[in-house]
N, CA, C and O atoms as a MOPAC input file, in Angstrom:
PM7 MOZYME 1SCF
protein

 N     -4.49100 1   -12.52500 1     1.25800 1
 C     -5.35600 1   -13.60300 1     1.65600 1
 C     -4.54700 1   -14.78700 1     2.19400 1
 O     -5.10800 1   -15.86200 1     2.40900 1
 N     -3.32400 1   -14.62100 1     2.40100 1
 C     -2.46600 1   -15.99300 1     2.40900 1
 C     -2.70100 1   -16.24100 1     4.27200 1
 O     -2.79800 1   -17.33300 1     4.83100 1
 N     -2.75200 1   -14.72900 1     4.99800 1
 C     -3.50500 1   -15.44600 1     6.46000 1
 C     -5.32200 1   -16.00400 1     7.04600 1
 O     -5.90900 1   -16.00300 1     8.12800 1
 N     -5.66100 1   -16.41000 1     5.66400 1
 C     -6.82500 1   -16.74900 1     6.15600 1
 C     -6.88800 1   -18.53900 1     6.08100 1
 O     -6.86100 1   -19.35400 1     5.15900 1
 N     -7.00800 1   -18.64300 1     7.93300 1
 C     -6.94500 1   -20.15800 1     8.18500 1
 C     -7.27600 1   -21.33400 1     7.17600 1
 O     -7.75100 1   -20.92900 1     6.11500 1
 N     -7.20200 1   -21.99700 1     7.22800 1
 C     -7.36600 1   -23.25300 1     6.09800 1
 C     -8.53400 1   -24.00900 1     7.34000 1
 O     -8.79400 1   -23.62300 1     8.48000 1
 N     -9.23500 1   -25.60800 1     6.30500 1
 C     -9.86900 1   -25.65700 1     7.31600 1
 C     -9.45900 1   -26.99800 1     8.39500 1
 O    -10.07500 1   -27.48700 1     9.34200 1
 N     -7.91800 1   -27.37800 1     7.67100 1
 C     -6.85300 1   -28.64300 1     8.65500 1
 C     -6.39000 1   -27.65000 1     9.74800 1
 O     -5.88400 1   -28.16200 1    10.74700 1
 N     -6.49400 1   -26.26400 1     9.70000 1
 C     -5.77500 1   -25.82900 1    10.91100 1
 C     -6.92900 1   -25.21100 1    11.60800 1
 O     -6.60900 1   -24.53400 1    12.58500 1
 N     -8.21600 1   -25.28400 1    11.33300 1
 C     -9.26500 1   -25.72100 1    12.41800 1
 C     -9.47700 1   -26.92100 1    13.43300 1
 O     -9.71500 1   -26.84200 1    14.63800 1
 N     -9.34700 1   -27.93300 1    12.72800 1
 C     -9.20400 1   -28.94500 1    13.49500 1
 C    -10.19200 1   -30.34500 1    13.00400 1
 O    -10.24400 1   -31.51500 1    13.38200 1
 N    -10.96300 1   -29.48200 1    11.89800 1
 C    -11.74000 1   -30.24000 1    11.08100 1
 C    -12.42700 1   -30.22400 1     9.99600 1
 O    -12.77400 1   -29.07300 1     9.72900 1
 N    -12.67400 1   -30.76300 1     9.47100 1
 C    -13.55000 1   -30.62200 1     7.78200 1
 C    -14.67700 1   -31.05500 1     7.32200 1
 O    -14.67500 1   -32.08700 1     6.65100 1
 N    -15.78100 1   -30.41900 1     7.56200 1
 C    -17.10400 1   -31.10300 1     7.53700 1
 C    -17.48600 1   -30.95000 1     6.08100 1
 O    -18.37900 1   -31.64400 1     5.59400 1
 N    -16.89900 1   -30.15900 1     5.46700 1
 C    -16.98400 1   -30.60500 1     3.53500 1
 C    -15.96500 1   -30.22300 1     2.99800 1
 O    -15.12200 1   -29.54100 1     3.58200 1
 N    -15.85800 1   -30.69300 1     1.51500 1
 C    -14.87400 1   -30.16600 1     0.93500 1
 C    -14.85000 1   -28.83700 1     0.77000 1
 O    -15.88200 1   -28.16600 1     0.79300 1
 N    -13.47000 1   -28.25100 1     0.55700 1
 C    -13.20200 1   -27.09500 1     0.75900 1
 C    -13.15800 1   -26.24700 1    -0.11100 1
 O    -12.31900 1   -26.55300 1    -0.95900 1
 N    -13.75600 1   -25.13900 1    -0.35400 1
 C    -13.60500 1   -24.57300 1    -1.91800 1
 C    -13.13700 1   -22.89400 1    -1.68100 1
 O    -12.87400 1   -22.29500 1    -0.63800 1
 N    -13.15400 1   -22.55400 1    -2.72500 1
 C    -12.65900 1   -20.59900 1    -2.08600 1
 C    -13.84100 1   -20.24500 1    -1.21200 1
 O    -13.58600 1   -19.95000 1    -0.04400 1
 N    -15.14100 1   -20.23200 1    -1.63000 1
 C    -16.00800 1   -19.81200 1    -0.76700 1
 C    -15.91500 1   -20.09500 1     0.51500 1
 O    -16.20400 1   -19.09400 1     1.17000 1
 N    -15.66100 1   -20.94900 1     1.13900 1
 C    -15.34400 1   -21.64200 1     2.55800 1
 C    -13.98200 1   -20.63100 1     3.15000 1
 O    -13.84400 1   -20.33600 1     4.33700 1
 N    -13.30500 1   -20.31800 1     2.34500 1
 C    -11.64700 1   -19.19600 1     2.98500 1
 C    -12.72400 1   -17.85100 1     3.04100 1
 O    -12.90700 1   -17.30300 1     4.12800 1
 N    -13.16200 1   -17.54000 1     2.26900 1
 C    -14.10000 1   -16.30900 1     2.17200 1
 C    -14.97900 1   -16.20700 1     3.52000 1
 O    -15.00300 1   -15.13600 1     4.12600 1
 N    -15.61900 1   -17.19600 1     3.93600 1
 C    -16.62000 1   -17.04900 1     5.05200 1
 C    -15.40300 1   -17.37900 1     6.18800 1
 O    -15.56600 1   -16.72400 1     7.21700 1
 N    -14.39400 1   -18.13300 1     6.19800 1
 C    -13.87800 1   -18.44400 1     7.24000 1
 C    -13.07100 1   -16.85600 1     7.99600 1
 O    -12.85500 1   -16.54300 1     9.16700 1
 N    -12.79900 1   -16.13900 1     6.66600 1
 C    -12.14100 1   -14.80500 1     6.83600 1
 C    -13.34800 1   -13.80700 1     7.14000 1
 O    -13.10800 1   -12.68700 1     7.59200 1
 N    -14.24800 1   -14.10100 1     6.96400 1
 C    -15.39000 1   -13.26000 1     7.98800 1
 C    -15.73500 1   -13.20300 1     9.03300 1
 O    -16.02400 1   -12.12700 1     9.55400 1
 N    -15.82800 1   -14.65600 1     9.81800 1
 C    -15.64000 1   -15.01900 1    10.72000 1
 C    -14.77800 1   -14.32700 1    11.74800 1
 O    -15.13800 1   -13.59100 1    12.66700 1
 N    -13.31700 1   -14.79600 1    11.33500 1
 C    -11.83700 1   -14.53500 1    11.55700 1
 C    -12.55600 1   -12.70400 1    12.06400 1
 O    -12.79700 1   -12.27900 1    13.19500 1
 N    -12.69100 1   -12.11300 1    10.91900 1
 C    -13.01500 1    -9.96700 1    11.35000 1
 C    -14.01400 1   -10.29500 1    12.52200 1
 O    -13.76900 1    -9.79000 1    13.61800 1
 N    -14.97200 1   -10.99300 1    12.39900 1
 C    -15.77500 1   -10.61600 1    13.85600 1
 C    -15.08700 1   -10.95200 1    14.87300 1
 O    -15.05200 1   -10.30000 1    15.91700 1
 N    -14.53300 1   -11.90100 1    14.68000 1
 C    -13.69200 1   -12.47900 1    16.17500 1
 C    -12.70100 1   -11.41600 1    16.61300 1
 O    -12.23500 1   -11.14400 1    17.72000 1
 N    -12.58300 1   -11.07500 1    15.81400 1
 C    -11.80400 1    -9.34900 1    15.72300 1
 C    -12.70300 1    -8.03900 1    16.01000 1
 O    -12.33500 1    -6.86600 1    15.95300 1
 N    -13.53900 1    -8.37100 1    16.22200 1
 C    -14.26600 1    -7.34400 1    16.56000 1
 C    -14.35600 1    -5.94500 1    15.31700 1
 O    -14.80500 1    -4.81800 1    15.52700 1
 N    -13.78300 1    -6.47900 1    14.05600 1
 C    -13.92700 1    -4.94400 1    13.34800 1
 C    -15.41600 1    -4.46300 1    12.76200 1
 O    -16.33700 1    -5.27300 1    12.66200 1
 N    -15.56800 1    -2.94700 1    12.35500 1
 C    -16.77400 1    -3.09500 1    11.68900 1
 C    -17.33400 1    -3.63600 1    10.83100 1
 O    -16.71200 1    -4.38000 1    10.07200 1
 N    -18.88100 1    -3.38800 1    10.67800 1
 C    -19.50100 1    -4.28600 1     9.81000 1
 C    -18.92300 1    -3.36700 1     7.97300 1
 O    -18.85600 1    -3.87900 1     6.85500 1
 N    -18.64200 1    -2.03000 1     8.38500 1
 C    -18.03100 1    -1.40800 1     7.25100 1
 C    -16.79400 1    -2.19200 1     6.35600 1
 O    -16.73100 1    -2.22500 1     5.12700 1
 N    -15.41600 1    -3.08200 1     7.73700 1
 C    -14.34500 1    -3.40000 1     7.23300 1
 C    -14.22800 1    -5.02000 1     6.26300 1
 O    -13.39800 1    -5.55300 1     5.52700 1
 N    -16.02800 1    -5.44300 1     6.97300 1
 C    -16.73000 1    -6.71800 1     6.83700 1
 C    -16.86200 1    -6.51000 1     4.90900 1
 O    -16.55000 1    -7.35300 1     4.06800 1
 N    -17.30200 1    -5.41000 1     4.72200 1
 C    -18.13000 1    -4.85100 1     3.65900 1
 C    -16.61400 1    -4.78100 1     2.22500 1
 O    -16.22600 1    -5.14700 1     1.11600 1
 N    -16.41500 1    -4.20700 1     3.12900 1
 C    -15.05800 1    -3.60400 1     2.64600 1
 C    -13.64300 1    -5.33700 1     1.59500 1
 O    -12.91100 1    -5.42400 1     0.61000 1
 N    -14.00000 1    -6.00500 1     2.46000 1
 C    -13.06100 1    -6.82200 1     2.47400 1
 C    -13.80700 1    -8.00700 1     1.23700 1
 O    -13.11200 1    -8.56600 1     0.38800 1
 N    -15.21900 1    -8.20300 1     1.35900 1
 C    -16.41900 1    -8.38000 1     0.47500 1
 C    -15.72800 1    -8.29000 1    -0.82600 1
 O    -15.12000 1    -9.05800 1    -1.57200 1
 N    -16.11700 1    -6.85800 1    -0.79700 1
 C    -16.14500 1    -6.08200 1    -2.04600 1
 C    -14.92600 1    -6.49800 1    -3.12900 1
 O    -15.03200 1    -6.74000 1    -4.33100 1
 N    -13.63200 1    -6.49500 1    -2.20300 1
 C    -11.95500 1    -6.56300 1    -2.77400 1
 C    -12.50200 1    -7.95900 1    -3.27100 1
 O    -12.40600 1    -8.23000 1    -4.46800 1
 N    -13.06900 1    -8.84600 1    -2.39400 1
 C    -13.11500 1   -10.26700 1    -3.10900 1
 C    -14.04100 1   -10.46300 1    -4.30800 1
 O    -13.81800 1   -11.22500 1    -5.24900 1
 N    -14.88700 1    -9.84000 1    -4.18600 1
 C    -15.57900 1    -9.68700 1    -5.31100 1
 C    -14.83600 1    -9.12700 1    -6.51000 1
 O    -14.35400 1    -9.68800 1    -7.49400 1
 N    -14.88500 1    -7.93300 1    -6.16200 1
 C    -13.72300 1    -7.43700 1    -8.15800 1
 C    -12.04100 1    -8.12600 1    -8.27900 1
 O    -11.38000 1    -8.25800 1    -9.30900 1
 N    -11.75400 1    -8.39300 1    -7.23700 1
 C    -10.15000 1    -8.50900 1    -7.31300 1
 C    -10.21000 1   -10.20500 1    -7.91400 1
 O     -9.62500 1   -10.64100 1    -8.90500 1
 N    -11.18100 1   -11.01600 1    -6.88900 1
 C    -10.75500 1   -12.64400 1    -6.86200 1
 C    -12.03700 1   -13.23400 1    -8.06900 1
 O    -11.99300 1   -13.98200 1    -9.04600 1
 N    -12.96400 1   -12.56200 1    -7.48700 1
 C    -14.69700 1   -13.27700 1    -8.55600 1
 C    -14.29900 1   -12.83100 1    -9.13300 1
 O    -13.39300 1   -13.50500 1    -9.62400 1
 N    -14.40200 1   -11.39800 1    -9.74000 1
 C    -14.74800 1   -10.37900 1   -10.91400 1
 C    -16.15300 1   -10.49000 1   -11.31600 1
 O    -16.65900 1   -10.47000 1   -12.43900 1
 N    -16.82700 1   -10.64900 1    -9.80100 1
 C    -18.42500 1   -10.08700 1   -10.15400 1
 C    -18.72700 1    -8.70500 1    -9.24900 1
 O    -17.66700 1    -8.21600 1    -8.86000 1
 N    -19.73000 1    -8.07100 1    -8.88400 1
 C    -20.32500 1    -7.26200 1    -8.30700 1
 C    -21.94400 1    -8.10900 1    -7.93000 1
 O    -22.76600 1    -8.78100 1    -8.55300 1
 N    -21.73400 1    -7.50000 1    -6.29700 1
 C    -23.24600 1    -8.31200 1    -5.91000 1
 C    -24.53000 1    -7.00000 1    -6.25400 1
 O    -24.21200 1    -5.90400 1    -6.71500 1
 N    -26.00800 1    -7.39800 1    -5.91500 1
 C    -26.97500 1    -6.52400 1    -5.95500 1
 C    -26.63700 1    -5.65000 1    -5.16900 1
 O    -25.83300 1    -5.97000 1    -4.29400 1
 N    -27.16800 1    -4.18200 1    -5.22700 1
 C    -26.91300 1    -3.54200 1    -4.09000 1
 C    -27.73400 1    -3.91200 1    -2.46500 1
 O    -28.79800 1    -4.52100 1    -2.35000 1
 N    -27.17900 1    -3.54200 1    -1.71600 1
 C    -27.94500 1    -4.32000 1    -0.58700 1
 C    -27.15200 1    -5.40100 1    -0.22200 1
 O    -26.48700 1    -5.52700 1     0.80600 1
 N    -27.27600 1    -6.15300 1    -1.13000 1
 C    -27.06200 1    -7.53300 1    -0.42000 1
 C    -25.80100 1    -8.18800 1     0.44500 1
 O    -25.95100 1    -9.24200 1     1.06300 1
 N    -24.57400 1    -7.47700 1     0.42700 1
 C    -23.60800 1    -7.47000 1     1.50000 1
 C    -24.33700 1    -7.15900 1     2.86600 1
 O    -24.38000 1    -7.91100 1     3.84000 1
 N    -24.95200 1    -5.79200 1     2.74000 1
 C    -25.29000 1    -5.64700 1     4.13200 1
 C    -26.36200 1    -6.76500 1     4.77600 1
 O    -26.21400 1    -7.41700 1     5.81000 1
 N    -27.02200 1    -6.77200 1     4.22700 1
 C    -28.08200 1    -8.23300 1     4.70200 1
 C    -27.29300 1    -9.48800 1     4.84600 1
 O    -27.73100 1   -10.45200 1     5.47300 1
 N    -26.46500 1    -9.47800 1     4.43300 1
 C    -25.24800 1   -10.97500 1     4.35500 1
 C    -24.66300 1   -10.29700 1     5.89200 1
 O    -24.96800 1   -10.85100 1     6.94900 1
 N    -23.89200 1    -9.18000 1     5.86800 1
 C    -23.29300 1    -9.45700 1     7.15100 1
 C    -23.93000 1    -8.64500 1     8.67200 1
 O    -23.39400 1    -8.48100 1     9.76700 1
 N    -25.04100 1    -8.32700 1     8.24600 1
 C    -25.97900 1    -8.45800 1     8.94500 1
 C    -26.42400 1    -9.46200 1     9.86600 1
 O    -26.60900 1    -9.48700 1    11.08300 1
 N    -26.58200 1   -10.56900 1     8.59700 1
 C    -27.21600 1   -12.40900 1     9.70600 1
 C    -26.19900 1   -12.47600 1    10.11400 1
 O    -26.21000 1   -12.71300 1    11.32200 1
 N    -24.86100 1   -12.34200 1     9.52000 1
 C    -23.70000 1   -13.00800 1     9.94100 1
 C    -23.39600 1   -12.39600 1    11.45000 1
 O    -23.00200 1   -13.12500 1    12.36000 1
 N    -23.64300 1   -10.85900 1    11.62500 1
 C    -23.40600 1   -10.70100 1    12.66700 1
 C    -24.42900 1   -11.15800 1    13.74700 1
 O    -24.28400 1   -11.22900 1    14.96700 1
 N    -25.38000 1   -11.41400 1    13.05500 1
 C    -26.41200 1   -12.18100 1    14.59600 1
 C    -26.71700 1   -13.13300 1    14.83100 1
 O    -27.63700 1   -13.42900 1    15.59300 1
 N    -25.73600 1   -14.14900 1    13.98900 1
 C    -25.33100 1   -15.45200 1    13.90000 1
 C    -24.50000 1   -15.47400 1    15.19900 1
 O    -24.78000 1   -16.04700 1    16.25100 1
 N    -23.65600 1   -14.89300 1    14.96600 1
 C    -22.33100 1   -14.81200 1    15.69500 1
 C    -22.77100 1   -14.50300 1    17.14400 1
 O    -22.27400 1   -14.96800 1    18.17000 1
 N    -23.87700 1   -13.56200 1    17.02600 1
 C    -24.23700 1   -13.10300 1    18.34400 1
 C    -24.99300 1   -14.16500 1    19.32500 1
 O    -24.51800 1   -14.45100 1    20.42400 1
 N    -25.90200 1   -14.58400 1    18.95800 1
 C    -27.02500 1   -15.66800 1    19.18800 1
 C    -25.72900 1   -16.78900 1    19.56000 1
 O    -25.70200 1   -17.18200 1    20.72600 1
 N    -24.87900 1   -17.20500 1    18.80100 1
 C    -23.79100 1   -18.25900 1    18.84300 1
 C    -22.96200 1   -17.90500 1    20.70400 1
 O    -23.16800 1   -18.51200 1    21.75500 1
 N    -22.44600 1   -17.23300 1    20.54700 1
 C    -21.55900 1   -16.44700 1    21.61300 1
 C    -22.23600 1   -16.38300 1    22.78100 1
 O    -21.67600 1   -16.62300 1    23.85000 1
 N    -23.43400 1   -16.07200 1    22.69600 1
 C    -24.00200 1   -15.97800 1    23.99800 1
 C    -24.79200 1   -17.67700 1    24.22700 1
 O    -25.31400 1   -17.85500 1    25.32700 1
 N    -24.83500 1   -18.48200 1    23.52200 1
 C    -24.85000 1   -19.79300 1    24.08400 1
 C    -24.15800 1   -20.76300 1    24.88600 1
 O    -24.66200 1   -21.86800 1    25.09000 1

């Protein structure tokens, strides 16, 4: 996790910064990368048992990076 941007080397900080904020920023980071929504899932998961030590409902990753990907989409084409 040590290459996932901070948010001074964005260029700005519209709140304080907490792990959750490196977590979404490193989601981000994979789409801009173009990987699957599988590696999206995948990378989730490690943060969940490795860093939380929770497990989400089932489902609910995919519906998370689901919007996220049509966030991104809707965004991009503006």
């Amino acid at each position: 996790m040590e290459n996932i941007a901070r948010s001074g080397e964005l260029g700005f900080r519209p709140l304080p910064e907490d792990e959750y904020d490196t977590y979404l920023q490193q989601v981000m980071r994979l789409i801009v990368e173009d990987v699957s929504p599988r590696q999206i899932s995948d990378y989730l998961s490690k943060v969940e048992s490795e860093y939380l030590m929770l497990s989400s409902p089932a489902g609910s990753k995919d519906a998370f990076i689901s919007a996220v990907f049509g966030l991104a989409k809707r965004t991009s084409t503006q």
